[in-house]
mmCIF file with all atom_site columns, C-alpha atoms in Angstrom:
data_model
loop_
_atom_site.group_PDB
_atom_site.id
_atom_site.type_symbol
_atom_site.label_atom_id
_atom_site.label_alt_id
_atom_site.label_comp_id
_atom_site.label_asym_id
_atom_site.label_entity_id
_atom_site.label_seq_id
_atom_site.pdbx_PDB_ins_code
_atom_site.Cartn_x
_atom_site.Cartn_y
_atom_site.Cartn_z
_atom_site.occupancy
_atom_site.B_iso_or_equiv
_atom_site.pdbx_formal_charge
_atom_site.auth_seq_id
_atom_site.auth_comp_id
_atom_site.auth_asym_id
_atom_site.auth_atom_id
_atom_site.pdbx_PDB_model_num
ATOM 1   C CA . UNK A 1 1   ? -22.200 -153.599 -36.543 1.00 65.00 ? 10  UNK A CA 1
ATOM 2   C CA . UNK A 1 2   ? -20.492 -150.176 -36.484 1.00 76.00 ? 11  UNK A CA 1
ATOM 3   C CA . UNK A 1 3   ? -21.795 -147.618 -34.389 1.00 84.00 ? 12  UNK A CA 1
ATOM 4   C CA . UNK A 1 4   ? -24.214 -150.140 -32.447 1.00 90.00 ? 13  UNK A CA 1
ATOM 5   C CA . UNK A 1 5   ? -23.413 -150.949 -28.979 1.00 93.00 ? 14  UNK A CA 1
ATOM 6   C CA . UNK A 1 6   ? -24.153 -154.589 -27.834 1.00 95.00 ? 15  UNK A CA 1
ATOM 7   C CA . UNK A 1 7   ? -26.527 -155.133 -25.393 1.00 96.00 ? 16  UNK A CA 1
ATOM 8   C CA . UNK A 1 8   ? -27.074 -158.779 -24.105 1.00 95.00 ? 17  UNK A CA 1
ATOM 9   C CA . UNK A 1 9   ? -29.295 -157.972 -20.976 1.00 95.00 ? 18  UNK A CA 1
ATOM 10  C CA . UNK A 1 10  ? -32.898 -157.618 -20.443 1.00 93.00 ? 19  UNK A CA 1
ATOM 11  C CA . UNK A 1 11  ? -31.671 -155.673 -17.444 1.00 95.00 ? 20  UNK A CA 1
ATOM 12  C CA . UNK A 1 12  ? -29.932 -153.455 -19.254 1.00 96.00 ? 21  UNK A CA 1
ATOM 13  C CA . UNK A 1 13  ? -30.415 -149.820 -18.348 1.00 97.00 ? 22  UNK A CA 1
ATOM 14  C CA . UNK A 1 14  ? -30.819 -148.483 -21.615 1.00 96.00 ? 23  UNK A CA 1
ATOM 15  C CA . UNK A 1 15  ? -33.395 -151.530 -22.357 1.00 96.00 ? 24  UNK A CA 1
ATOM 16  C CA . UNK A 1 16  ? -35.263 -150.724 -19.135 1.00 97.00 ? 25  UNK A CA 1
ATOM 17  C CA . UNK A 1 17  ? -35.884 -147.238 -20.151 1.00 98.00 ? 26  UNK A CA 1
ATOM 18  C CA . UNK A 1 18  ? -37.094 -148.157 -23.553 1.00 98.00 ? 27  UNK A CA 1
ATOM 19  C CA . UNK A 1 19  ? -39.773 -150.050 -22.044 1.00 97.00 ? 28  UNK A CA 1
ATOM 20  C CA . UNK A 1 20  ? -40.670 -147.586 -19.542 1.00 97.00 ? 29  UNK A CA 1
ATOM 21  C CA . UNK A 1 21  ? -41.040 -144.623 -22.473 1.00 97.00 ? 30  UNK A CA 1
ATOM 22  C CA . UNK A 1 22  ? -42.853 -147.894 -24.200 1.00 97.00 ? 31  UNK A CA 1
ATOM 23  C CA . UNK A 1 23  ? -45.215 -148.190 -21.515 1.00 97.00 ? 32  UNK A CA 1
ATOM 24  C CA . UNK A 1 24  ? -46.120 -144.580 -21.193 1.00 96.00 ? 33  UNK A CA 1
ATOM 25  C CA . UNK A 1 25  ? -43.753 -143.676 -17.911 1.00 97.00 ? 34  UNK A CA 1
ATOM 26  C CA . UNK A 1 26  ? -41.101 -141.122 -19.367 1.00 96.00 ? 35  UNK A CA 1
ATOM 27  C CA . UNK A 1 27  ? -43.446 -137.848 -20.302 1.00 92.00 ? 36  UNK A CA 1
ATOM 28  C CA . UNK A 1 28  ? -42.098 -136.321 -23.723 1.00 93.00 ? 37  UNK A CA 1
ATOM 29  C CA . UNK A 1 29  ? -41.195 -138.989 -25.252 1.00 97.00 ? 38  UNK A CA 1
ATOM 30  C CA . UNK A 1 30  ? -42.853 -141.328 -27.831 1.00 97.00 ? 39  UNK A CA 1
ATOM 31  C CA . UNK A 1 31  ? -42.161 -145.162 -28.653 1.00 97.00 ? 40  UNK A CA 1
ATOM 32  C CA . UNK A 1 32  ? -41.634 -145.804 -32.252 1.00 97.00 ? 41  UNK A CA 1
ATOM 33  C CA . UNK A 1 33  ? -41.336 -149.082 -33.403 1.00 96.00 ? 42  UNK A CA 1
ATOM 34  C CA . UNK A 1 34  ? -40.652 -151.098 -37.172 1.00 94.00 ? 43  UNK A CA 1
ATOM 35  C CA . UNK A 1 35  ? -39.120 -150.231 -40.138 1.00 92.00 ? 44  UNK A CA 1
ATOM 36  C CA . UNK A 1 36  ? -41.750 -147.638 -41.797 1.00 93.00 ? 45  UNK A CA 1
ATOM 37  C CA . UNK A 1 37  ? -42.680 -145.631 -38.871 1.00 95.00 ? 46  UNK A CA 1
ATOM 38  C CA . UNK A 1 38  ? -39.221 -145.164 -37.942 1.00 95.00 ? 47  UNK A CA 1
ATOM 39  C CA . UNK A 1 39  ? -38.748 -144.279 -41.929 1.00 93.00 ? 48  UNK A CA 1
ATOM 40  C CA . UNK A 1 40  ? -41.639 -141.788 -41.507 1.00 94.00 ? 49  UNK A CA 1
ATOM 41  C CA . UNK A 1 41  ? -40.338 -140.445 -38.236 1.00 94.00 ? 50  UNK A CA 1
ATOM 42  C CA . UNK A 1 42  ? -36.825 -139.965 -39.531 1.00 93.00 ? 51  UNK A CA 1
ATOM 43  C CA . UNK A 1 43  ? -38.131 -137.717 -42.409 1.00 91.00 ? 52  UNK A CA 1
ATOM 44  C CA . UNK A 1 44  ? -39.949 -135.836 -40.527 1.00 91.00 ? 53  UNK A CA 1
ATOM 45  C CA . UNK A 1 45  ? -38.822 -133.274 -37.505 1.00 81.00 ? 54  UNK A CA 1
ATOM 46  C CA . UNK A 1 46  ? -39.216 -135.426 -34.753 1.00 91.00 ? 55  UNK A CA 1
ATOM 47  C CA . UNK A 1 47  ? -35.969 -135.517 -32.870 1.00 95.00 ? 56  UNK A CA 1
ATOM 48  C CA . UNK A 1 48  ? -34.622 -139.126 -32.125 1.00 96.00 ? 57  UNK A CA 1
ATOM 49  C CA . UNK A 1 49  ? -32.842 -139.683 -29.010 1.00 97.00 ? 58  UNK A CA 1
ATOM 50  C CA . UNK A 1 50  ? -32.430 -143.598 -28.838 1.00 97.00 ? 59  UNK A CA 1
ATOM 51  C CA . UNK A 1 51  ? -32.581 -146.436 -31.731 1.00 96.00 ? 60  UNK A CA 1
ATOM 52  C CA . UNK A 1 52  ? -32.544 -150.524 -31.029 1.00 96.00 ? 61  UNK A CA 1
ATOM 53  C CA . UNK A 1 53  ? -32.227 -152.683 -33.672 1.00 95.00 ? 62  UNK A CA 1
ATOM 54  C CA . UNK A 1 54  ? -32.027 -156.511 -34.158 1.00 94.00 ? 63  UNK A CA 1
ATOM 55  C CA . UNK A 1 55  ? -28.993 -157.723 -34.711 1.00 91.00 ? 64  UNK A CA 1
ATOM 56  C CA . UNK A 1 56  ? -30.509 -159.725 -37.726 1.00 88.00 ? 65  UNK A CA 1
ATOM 57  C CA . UNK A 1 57  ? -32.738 -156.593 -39.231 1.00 85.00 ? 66  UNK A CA 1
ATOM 58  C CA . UNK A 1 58  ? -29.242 -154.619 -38.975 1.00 78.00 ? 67  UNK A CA 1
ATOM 59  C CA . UNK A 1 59  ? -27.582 -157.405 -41.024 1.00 81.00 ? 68  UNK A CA 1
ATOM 60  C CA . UNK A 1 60  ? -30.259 -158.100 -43.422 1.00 78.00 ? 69  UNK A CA 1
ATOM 61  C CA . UNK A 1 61  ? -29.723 -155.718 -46.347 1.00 77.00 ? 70  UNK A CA 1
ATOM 62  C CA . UNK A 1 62  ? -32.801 -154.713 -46.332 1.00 70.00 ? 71  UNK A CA 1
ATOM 63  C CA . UNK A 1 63  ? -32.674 -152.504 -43.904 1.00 80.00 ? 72  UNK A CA 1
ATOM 64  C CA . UNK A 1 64  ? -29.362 -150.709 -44.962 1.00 85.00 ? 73  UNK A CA 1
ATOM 65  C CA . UNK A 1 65  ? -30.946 -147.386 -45.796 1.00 87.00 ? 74  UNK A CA 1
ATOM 66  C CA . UNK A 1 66  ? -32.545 -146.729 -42.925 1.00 89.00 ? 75  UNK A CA 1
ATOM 67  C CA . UNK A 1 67  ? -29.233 -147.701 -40.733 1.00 88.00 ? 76  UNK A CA 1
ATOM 68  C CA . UNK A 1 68  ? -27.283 -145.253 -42.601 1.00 88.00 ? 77  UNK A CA 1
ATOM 69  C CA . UNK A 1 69  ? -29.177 -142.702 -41.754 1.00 89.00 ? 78  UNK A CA 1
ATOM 70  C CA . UNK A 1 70  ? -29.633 -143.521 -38.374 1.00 88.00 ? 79  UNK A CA 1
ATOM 71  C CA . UNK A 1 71  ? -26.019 -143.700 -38.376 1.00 86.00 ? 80  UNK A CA 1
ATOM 72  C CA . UNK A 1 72  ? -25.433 -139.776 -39.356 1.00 87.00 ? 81  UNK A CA 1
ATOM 73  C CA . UNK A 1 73  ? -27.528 -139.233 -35.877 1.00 90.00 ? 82  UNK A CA 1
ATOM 74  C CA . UNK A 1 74  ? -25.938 -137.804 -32.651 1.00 91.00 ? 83  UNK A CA 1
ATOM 75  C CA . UNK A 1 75  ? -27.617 -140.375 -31.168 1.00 93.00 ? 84  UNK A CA 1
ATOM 76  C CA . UNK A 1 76  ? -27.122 -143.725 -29.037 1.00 95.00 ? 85  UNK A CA 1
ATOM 77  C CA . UNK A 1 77  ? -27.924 -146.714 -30.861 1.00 95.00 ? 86  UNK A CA 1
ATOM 78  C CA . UNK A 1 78  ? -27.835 -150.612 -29.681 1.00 95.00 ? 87  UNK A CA 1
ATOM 79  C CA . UNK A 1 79  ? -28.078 -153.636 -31.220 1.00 94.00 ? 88  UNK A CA 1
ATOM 80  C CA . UNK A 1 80  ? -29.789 -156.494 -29.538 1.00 96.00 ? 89  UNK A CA 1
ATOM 81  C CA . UNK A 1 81  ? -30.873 -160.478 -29.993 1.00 96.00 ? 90  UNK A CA 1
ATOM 82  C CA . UNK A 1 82  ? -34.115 -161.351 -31.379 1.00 93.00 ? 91  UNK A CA 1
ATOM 83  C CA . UNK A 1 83  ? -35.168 -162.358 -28.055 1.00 94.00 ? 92  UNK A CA 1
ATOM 84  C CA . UNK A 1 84  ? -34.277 -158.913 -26.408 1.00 95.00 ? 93  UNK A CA 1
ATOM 85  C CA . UNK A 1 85  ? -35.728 -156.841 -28.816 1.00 96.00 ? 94  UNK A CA 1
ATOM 86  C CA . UNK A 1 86  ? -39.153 -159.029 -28.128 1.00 95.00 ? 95  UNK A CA 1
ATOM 87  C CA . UNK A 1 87  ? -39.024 -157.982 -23.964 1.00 94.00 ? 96  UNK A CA 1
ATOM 88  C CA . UNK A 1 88  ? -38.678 -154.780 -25.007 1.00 95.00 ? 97  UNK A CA 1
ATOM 89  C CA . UNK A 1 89  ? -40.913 -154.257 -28.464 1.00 95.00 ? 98  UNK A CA 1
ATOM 90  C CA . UNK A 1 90  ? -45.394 -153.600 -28.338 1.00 94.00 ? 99  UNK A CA 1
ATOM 91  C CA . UNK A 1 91  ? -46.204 -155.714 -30.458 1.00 92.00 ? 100 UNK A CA 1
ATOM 92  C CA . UNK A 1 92  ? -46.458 -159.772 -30.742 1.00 89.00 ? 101 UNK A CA 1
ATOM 93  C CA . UNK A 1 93  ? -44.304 -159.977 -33.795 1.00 88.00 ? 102 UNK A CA 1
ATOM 94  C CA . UNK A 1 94  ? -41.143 -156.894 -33.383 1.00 89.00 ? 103 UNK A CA 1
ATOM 95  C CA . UNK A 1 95  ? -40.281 -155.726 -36.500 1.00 88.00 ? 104 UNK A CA 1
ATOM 96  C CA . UNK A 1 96  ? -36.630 -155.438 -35.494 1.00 94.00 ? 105 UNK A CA 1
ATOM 97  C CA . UNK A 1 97  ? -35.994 -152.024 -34.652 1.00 96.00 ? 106 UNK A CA 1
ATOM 98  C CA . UNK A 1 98  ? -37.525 -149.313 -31.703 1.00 97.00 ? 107 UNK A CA 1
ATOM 99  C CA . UNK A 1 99  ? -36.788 -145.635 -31.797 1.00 97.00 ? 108 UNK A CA 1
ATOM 100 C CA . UNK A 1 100 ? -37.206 -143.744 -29.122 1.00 98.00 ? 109 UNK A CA 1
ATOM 101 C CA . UNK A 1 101 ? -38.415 -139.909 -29.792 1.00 97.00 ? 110 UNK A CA 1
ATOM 102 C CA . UNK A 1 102 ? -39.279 -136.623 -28.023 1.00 96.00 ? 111 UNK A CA 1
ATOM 103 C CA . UNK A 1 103 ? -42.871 -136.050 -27.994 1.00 92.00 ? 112 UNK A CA 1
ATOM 104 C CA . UNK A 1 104 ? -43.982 -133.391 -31.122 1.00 84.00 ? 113 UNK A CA 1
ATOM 105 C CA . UNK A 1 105 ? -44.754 -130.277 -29.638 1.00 77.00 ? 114 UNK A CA 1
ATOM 106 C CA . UNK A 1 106 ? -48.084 -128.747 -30.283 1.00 70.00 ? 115 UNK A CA 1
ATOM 107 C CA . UNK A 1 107 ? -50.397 -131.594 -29.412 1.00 63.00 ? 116 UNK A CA 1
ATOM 108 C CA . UNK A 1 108 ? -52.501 -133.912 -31.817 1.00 67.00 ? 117 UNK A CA 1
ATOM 109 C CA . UNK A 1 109 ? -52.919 -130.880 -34.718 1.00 66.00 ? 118 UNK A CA 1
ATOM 110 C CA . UNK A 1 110 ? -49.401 -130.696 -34.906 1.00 66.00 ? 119 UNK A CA 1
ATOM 111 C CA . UNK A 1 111 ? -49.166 -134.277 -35.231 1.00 65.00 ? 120 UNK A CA 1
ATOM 112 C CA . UNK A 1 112 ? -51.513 -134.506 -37.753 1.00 70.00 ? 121 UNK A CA 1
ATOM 113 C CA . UNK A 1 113 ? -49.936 -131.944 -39.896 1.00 71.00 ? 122 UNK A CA 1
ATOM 114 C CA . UNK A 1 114 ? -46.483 -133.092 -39.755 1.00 69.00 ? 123 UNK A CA 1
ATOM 115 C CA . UNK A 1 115 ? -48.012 -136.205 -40.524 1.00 69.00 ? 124 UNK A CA 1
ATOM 116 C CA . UNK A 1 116 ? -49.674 -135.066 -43.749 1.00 72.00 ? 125 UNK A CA 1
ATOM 117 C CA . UNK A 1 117 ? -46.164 -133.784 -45.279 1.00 70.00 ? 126 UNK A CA 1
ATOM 118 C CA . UNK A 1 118 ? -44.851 -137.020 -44.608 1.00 68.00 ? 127 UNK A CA 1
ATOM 119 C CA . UNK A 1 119 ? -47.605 -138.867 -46.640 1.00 59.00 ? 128 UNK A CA 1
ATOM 120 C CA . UNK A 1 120 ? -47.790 -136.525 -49.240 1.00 54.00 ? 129 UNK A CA 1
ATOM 121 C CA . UNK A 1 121 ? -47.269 -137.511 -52.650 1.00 56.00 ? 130 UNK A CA 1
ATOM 122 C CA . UNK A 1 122 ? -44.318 -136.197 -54.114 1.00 52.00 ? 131 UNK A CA 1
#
């Protein structure tokens, strides 16, 4: 996987931040995680600083549009097992990738707008 550093430790420092901005500990930024809100965030202006993938979701197909975007991002980005990407993911099932974002300025209005342009129809 070019561009993707492996990671094959749950101790991993990168890994152990991603669950601390997951678990609310790193102020200004936001835990994103699966393949349509990281979609949504990536078309809107929210700036990503961190992706992880799944080594199987990055090797899927399915999956290749979103990657090559990612990849045109100044940004670091790590591919893990299945088993990694479940210590670090919220939810029972991971969807096989987590971006990590700073926090939209402007609070829940400006959320809500940016939001809005995202879902509307085109």
């Amino acid at each position: 996987m070019e561009g993707f550093q492996k990671v094959t430790s749950r101790q991993n420092q990168n890994l152990a931040f991603v669950r601390r901005v997951r678990d609310g500990r790193e102020p200004g930024l936001i835990f994103i995680e699966g393949s349509r809100l990281a979609a949504e965030a990536l078309r809107s202006s929210i700036v990503i600083r961190m992706c992880v993938v799944d080594e199987k979701f990055a090797t899927s197909g399915a999956s290749d549009a979103l990657l090559t975007e990612l990849s045109s991002l100044d940004t670091p980005r790590f591919a893990v097992s299945d088993t990694i990407l479940a210590s670090s993911a919220d939810t029972k099932n991971p969807q096989g990738i987590i971006l990590i974002a700073e926090r939209p300025k402007g609070g829940f209005d400006a959320i809500a707008e940016a939001a809005s342009r995202i879902a509307a129809p085109i």
